[in-house]
CSV table of C-alpha atoms (C1' of nucleotides) and ligand atoms in Angstrom, one decimal:
chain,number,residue,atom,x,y,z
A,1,UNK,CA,-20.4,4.4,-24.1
A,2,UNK,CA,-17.0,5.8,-23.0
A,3,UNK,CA,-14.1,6.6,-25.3
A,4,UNK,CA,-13.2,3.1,-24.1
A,5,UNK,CA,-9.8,3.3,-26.1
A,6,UNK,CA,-8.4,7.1,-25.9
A,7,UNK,CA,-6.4,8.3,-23.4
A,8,UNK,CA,-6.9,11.5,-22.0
A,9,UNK,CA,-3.6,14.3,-22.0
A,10,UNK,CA,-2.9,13.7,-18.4
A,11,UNK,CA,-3.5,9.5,-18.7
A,12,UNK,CA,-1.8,9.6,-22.0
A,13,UNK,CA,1.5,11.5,-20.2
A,14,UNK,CA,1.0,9.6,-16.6
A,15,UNK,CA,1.3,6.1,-19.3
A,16,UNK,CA,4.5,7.4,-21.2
A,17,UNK,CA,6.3,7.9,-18.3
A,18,UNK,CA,5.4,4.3,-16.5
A,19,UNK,CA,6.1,3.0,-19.7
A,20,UNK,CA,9.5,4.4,-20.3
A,21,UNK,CA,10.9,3.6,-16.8
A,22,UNK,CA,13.3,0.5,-15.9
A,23,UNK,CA,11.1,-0.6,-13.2
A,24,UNK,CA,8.3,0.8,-11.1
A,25,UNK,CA,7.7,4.3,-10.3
A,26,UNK,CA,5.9,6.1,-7.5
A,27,UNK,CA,3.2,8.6,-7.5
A,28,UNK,CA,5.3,11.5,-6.1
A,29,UNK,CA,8.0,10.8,-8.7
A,30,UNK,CA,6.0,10.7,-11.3
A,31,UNK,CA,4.7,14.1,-10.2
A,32,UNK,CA,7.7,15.3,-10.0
A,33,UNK,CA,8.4,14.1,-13.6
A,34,UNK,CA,6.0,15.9,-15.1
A,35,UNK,CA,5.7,19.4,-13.8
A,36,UNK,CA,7.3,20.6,-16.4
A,37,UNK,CA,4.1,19.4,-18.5
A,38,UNK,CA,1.7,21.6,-16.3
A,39,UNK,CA,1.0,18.4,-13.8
A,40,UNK,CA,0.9,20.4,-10.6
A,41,UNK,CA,-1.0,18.5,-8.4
A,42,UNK,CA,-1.1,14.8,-6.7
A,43,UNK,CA,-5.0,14.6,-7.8
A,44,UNK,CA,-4.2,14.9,-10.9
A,45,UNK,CA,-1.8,11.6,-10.8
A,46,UNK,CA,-3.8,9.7,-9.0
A,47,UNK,CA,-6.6,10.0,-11.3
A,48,UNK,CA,-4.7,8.9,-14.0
A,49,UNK,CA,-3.4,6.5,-12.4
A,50,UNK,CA,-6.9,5.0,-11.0
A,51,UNK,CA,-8.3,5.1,-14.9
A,52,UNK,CA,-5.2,3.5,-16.4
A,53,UNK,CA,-5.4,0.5,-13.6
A,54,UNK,CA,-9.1,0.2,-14.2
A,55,UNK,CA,-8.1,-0.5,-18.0
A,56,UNK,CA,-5.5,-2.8,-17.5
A,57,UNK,CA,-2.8,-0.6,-19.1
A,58,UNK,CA,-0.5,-0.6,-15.5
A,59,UNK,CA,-1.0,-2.2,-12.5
A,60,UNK,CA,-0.3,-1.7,-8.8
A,61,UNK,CA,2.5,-3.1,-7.2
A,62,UNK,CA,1.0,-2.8,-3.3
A,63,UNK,CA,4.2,-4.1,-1.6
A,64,UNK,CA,5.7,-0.6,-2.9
A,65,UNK,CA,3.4,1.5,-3.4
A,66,UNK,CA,4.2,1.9,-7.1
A,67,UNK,CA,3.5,1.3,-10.6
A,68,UNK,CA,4.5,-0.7,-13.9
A,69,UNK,CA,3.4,-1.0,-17.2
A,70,UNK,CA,1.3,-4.2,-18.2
A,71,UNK,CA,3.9,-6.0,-20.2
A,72,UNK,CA,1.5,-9.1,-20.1
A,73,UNK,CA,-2.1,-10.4,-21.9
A,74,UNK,CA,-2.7,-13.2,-19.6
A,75,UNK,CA,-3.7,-10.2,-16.6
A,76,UNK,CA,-6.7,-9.4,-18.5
A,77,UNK,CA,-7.7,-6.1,-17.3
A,78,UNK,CA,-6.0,-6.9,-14.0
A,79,UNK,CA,-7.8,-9.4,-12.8
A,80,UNK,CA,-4.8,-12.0,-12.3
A,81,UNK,CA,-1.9,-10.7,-11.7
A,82,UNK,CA,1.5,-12.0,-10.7
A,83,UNK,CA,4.9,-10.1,-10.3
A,84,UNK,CA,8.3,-11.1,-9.6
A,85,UNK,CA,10.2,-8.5,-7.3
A,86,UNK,CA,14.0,-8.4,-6.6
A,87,UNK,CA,14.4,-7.5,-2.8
A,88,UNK,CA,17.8,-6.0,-3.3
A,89,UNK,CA,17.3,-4.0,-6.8
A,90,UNK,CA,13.9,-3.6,-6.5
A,91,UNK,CA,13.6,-4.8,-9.8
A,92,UNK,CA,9.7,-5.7,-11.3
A,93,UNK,CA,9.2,-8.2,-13.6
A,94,UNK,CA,5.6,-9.2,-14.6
A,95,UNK,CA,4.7,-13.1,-14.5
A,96,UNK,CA,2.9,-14.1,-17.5
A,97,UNK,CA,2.2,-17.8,-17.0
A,98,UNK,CA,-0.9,-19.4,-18.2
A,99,UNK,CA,-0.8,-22.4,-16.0
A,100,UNK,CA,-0.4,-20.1,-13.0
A,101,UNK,CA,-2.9,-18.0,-13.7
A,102,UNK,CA,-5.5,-21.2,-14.8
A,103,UNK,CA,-4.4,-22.6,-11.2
A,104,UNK,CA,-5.5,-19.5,-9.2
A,105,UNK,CA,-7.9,-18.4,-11.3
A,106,UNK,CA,-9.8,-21.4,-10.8
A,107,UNK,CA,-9.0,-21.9,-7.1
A,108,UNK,CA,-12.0,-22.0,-4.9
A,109,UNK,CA,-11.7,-21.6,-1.1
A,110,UNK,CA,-13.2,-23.7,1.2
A,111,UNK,CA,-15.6,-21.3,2.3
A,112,UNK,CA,-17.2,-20.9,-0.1
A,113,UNK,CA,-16.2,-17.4,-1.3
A,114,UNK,CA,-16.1,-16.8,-5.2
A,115,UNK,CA,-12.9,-14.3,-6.4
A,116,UNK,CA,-13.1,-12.3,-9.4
A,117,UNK,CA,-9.8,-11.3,-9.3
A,118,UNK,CA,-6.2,-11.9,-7.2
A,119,UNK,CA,-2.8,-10.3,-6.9
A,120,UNK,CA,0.1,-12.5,-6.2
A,121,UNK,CA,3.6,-11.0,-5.1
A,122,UNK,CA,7.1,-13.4,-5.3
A,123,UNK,CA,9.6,-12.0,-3.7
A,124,UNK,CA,13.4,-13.1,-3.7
A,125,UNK,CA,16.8,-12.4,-5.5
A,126,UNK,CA,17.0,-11.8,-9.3
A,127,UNK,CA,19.6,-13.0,-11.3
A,128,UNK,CA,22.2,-9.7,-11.1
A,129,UNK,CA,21.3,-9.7,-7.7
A,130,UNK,CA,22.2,-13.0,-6.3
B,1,UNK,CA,20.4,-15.5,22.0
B,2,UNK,CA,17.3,-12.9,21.4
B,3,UNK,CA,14.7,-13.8,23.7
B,4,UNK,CA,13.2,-14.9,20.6
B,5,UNK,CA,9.3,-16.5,22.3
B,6,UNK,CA,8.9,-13.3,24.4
B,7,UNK,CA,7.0,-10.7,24.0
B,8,UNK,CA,7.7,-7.2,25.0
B,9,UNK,CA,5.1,-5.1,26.8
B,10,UNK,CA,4.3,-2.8,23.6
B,11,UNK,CA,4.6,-6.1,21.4
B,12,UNK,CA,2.2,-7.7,23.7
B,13,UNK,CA,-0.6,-5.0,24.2
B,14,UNK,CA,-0.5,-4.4,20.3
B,15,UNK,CA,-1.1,-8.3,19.5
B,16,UNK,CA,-3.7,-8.4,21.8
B,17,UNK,CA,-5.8,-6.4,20.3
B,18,UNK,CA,-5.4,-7.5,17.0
B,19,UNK,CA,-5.8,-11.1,17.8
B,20,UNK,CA,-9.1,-10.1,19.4
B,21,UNK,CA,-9.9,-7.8,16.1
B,22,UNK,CA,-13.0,-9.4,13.9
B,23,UNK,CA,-10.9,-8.1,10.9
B,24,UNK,CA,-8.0,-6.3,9.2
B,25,UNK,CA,-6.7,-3.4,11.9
B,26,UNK,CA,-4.9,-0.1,10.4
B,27,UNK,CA,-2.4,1.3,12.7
B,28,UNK,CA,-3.6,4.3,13.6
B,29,UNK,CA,-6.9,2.2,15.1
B,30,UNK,CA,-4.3,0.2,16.6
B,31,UNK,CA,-2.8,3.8,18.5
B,32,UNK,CA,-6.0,5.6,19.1
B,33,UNK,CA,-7.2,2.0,20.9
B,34,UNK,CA,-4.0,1.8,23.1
B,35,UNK,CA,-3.8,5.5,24.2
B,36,UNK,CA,-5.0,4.4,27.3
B,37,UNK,CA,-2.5,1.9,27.2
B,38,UNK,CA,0.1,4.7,27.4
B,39,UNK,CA,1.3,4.3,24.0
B,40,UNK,CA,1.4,7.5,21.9
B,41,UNK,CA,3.3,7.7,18.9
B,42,UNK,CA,3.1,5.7,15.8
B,43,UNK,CA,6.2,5.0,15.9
B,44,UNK,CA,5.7,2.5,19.0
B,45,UNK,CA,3.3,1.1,17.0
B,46,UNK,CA,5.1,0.6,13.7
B,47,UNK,CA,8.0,-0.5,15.5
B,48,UNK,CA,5.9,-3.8,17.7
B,49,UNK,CA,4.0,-4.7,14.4
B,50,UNK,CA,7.8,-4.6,12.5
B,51,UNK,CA,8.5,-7.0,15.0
B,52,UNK,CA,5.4,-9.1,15.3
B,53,UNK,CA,5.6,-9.7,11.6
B,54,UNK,CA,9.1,-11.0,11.3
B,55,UNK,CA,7.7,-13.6,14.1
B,56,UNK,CA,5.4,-14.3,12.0
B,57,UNK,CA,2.8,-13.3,14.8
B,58,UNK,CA,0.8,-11.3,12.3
B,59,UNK,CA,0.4,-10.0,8.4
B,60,UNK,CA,0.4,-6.9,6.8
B,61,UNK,CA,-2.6,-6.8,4.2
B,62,UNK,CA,-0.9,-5.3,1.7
B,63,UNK,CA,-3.8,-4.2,-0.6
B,64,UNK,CA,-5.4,-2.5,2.5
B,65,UNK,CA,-2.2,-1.5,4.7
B,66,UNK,CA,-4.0,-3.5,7.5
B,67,UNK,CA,-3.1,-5.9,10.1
B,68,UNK,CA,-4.7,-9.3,11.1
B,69,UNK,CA,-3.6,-12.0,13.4
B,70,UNK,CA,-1.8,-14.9,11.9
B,71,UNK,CA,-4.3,-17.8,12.1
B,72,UNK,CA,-2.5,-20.5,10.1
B,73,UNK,CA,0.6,-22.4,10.0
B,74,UNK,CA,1.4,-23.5,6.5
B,75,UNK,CA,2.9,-19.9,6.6
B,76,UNK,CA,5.9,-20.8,8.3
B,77,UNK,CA,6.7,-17.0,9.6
B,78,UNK,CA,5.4,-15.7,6.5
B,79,UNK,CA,7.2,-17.0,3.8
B,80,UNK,CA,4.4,-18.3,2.0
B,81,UNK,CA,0.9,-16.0,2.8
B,82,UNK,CA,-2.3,-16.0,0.7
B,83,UNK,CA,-5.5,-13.8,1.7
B,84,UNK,CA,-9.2,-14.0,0.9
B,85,UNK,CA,-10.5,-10.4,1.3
B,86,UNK,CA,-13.9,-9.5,0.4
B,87,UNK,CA,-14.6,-5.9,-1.4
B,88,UNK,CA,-17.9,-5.5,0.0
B,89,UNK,CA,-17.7,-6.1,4.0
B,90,UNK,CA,-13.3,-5.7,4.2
B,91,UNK,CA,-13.4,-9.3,5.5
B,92,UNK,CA,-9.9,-10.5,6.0
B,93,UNK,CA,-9.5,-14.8,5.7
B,94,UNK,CA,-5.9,-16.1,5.6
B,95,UNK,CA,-5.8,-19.2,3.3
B,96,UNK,CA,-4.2,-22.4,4.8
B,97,UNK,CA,-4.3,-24.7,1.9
B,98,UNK,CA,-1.0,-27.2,1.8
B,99,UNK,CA,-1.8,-27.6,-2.0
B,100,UNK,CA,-1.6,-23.8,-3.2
B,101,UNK,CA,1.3,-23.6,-0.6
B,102,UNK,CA,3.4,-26.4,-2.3
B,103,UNK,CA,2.5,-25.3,-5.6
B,104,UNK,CA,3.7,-22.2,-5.0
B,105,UNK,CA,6.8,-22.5,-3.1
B,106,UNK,CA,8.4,-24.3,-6.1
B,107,UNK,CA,7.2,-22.1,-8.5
B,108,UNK,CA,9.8,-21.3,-10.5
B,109,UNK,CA,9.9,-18.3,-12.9
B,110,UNK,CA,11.3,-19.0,-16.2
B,111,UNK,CA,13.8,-16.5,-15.9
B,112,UNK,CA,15.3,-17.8,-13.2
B,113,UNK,CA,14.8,-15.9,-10.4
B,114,UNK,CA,14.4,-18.0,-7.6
B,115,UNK,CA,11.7,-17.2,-4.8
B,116,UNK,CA,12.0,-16.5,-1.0
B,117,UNK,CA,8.7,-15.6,-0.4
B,118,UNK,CA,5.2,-14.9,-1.7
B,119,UNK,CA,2.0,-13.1,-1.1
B,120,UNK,CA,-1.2,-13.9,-2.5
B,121,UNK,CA,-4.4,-11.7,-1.8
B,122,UNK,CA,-7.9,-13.2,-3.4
B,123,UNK,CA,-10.6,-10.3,-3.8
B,124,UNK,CA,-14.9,-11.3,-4.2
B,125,UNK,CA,-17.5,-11.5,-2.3
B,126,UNK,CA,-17.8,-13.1,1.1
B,127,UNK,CA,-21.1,-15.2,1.5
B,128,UNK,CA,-22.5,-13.0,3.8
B,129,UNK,CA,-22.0,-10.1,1.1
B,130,UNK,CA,-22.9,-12.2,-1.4
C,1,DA,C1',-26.6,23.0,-33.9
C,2,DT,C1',-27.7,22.7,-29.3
C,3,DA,C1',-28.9,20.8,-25.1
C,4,DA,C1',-27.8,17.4,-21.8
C,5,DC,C1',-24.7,14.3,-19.8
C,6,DA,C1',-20.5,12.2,-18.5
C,7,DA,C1',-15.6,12.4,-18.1
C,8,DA,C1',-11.7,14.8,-17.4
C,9,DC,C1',-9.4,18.9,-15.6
C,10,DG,C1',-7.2,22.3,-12.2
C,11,DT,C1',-6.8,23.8,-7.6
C,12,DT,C1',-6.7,24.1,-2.6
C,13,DA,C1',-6.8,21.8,1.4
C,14,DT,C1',-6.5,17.9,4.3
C,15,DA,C1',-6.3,13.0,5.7
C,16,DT,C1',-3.7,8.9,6.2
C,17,DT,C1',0.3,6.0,6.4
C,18,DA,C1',5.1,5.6,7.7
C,19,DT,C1',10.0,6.9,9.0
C,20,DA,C1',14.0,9.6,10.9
C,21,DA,C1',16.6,10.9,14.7
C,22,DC,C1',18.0,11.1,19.4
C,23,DA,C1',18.4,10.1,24.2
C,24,DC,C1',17.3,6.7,27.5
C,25,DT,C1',16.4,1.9,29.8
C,26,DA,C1',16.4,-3.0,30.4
C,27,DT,C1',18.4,-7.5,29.5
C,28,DG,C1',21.6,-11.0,28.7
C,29,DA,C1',26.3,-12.6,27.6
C,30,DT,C1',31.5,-12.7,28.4
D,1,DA,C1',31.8,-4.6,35.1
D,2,DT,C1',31.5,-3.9,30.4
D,3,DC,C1',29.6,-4.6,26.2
D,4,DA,C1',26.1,-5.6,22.9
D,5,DT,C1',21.3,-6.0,21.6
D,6,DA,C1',16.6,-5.0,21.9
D,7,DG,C1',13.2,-2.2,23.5
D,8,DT,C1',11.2,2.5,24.9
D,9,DG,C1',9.5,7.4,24.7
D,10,DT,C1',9.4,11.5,22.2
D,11,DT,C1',9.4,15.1,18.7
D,12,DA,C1',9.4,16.1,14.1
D,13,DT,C1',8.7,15.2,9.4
D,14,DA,C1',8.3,12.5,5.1
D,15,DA,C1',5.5,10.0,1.9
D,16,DT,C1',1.2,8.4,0.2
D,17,DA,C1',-3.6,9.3,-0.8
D,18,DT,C1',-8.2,11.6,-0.9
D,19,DA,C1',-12.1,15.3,-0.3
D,20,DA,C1',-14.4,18.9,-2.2
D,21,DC,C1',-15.4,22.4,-5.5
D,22,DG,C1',-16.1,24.7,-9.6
D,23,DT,C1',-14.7,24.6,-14.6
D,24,DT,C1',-13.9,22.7,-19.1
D,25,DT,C1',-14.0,19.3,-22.7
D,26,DG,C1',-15.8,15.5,-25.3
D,27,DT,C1',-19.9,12.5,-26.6
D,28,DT,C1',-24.6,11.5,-27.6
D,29,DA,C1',-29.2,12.4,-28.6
D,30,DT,C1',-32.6,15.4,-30.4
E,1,LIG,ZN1,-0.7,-7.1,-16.8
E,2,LIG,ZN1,17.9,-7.5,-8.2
E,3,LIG,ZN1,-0.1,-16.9,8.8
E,4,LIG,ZN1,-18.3,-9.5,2.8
DNA sequence: ATAACAAACGTTATATTATAACACTATGAT
DNA sequence: ATCATAGTGTTATAATATAACGTTTGTTAT
């Protein structure tokens, strides 16, 4: 068995930080964030990074390249989610809808292909913006 | 008035070859396959797929940073795009179901952000890979 | 407790993806 | 003709991400 719950020092920092921030952050700024903590190196980011997305505690955004904080339950370890991204402010928000997620989740293509999982990416104006 | 149905030479060659692509094109295959072509940089590149996707010619994968040919029309020069991708084989289908489509162009999020736009990438197994 | 294993770590180097900036050319409109 | 817009070619560099290696730490089983 893993230590399914604990973070690690670097996952626990890497979290903190995505956690703290207004909207979503990049790998390199993270970084940059936390050299002062003895994070020297991009490896060491993105390995946080992968382990915190593989337990659902941030996701991917992969129309920036960057990451947020789950703020949701419906995701359920990230396999359905949906975000709501300003294209002026660049605000985030994540899209916790259980009808929307019951919809996709139980969409079937026509050819026959099974998903275990989907990402789904609104863009538009939010309500500062427009 | 652009000449807004023509292509340009660069625009041309690099459509080409994605059209003819089996599945998702990076850009960098894209250069190395049109050296001969006389195209060198990726900026030449970059700038006829910028192009080819406002047109609504082609897609950006965003989970994959790839390129495939725009097979649909529901997508109405990608305004509304959704993806079937398979994690075994990288297999790239676009999705051209009037249903999903209409349900969600006039999703509305409850905080009332109103959409331009969405992307929707599907990820499982293909029936070959399955 | 200790051996064995898995997970996380630190580090250096490198690969991959994408943009900036600048000078030039072609095209179409007034 | 002159002006604006779009496209081109080129060099350089920025930004994002992974490979590979050896070490350390935490967990589990004996
Ligand atoms: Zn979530
Ligand atoms: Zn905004
Ligand atoms: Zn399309
Ligand atoms: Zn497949």
């Amino acid at each position: 068995m893993a230590r399914a719950q604990t973070l690690s020092r670097n996952q626990q920092i890497v979290l903190d930080i995505i956690e703290k921030a207004k909207g979503p952050l990049k790998a390199y700024s993270i970084l940059f964030n936390v050299q002062k903590k003895g994070i020297n190196a991009p490896q060491q980011i993105y390995r946080a990074l992968d382990k915190l997305i593989e337990m659902g505690k941030i996701h991917k955004i992969e129309s920036k390249n960057a990451f947020v904080a789950c703020r949701s339950s419906d995701c359920e370890i990230s396999k359905a989610t949906a975000f709501s991204i300003c294209e002026s402010c660049e605000m985030v928000d994540e899209i916790s809808d259980a009808k929307l997620s019951k919809y996709l989740s139980s969409f079937n293509h026509k050819k026959g292909m099974k998903f275990k999982r989907f990402n789904l990416e609104f863009f538009g104006l939010c309500k500062k913006c427009k």
